């Protein structure tokens, strides 16, 4: 009967005198934050280990539930979360519980208060057992897939593969890293100069957050009818400390400076441009810091109804079970600024062999878009397999909006 406590919105209620423990379990459940234990690679603690000093545990031998005797209707949300996590928690969005809390009192049955997650945070029962609609698909076969080949595709082979992707029905296609390869630069120019991009298709290009690379990327995209400029930098603990040897503020500045430059150049170059940002190595990054960086980028790009921005959350390297990635995606989806004008995208790799599960659970957790390859052919251990994802949807009676027929 353990699950997750979400600090953003809770209700605290009294139980009637004489209420039995089993009756309480039928009504409420206590949630403890999984994210608080991810950094130490720890499993979810038994509730009494987390809250031993703030309350009592009712235990019938099968279930455990925390009975809080500490908070009142003026309790600060950070103070409440500190009771659970034994560390300072800052949540300025919900500074007080006073509008949500019923004042506590002892009851004869010994069950005084149980925390219940409310509104959109309610997770007492899983309400979806399958994906109900197709996500937006983006093929990265011509970038990740091409990188996996011993001999990368020639210009002619790229054109043949591009036509196949159009036949399958992809509306967004990452065509490469034009600033890093002359072949990919010429391929993109061939598509633009020969009017080979259909009106309902958007090409996507990848670039690091480095000025000269971003500028060459815009040179390659000049005149594109619709192009996504996908810029990224690594934000993980390992990359910050061991590769770049930079602080969190310095790494965030790289992302913000990249956002400022792509926004500036988009106004100077001919063409129609959208923006996508990826915090590379997202799964190796503290969720709170990944959110901070993404929100800083969004503040620069200013998403709106006319300016939808993609935040892509890559499983650069699979490090955990699929439900952990889904929880990270859920956290981002629920806390990103400008959420109604932001597309949350997934880019799972397959190091642990669970790329499909990562994607399916993350879609249930709130993601809108998937970047993957046909049959999972991609760099290192491969990308998520779009064919398997699509066929899984078919098996649940959902049209994946891709034509996989012979």
CSV table of C-alpha atoms in Angstrom, one decimal, residues 6-9 76-78 89-97 99 119-121 291 295 331-339:
chain,number,residue,atom,x,y,z
A,6,UNK,CA,3.3,14.7,-4.2
A,7,UNK,CA,3.8,17.9,-2.3
A,8,UNK,CA,1.9,20.0,-4.7
A,9,UNK,CA,-1.6,19.4,-3.6
A,76,UNK,CA,4.0,25.4,5.6
A,77,UNK,CA,4.2,22.9,2.7
A,78,UNK,CA,8.0,22.9,2.9
A,89,UNK,CA,12.2,21.3,0.6
A,90,UNK,CA,11.4,24.5,-1.3
A,91,UNK,CA,8.0,24.7,-3.1
A,92,UNK,CA,7.1,28.4,-3.5
A,93,UNK,CA,4.1,27.5,-5.8
A,94,UNK,CA,2.2,26.0,-2.8
A,95,UNK,CA,3.5,27.9,0.3
A,96,UNK,CA,0.6,27.1,2.6
A,97,UNK,CA,-1.8,24.3,3.3
A,99,UNK,CA,-6.9,26.3,2.4
A,119,UNK,CA,-7.0,16.7,-8.1
A,120,UNK,CA,-4.6,15.8,-10.9
A,121,UNK,CA,-2.1,14.3,-8.5
A,291,UNK,CA,13.5,21.4,-14.5
A,295,UNK,CA,12.4,26.5,-17.5
A,331,UNK,CA,7.5,15.5,-12.6
A,332,UNK,CA,8.7,17.6,-15.6
A,333,UNK,CA,5.4,17.6,-17.3
A,334,UNK,CA,3.6,18.8,-14.2
A,335,UNK,CA,6.1,21.5,-13.3
A,336,UNK,CA,7.3,23.0,-16.7
A,337,UNK,CA,6.4,26.6,-17.3
A,338,UNK,CA,4.1,27.5,-20.2
A,339,UNK,CA,3.0,23.8,-20.2
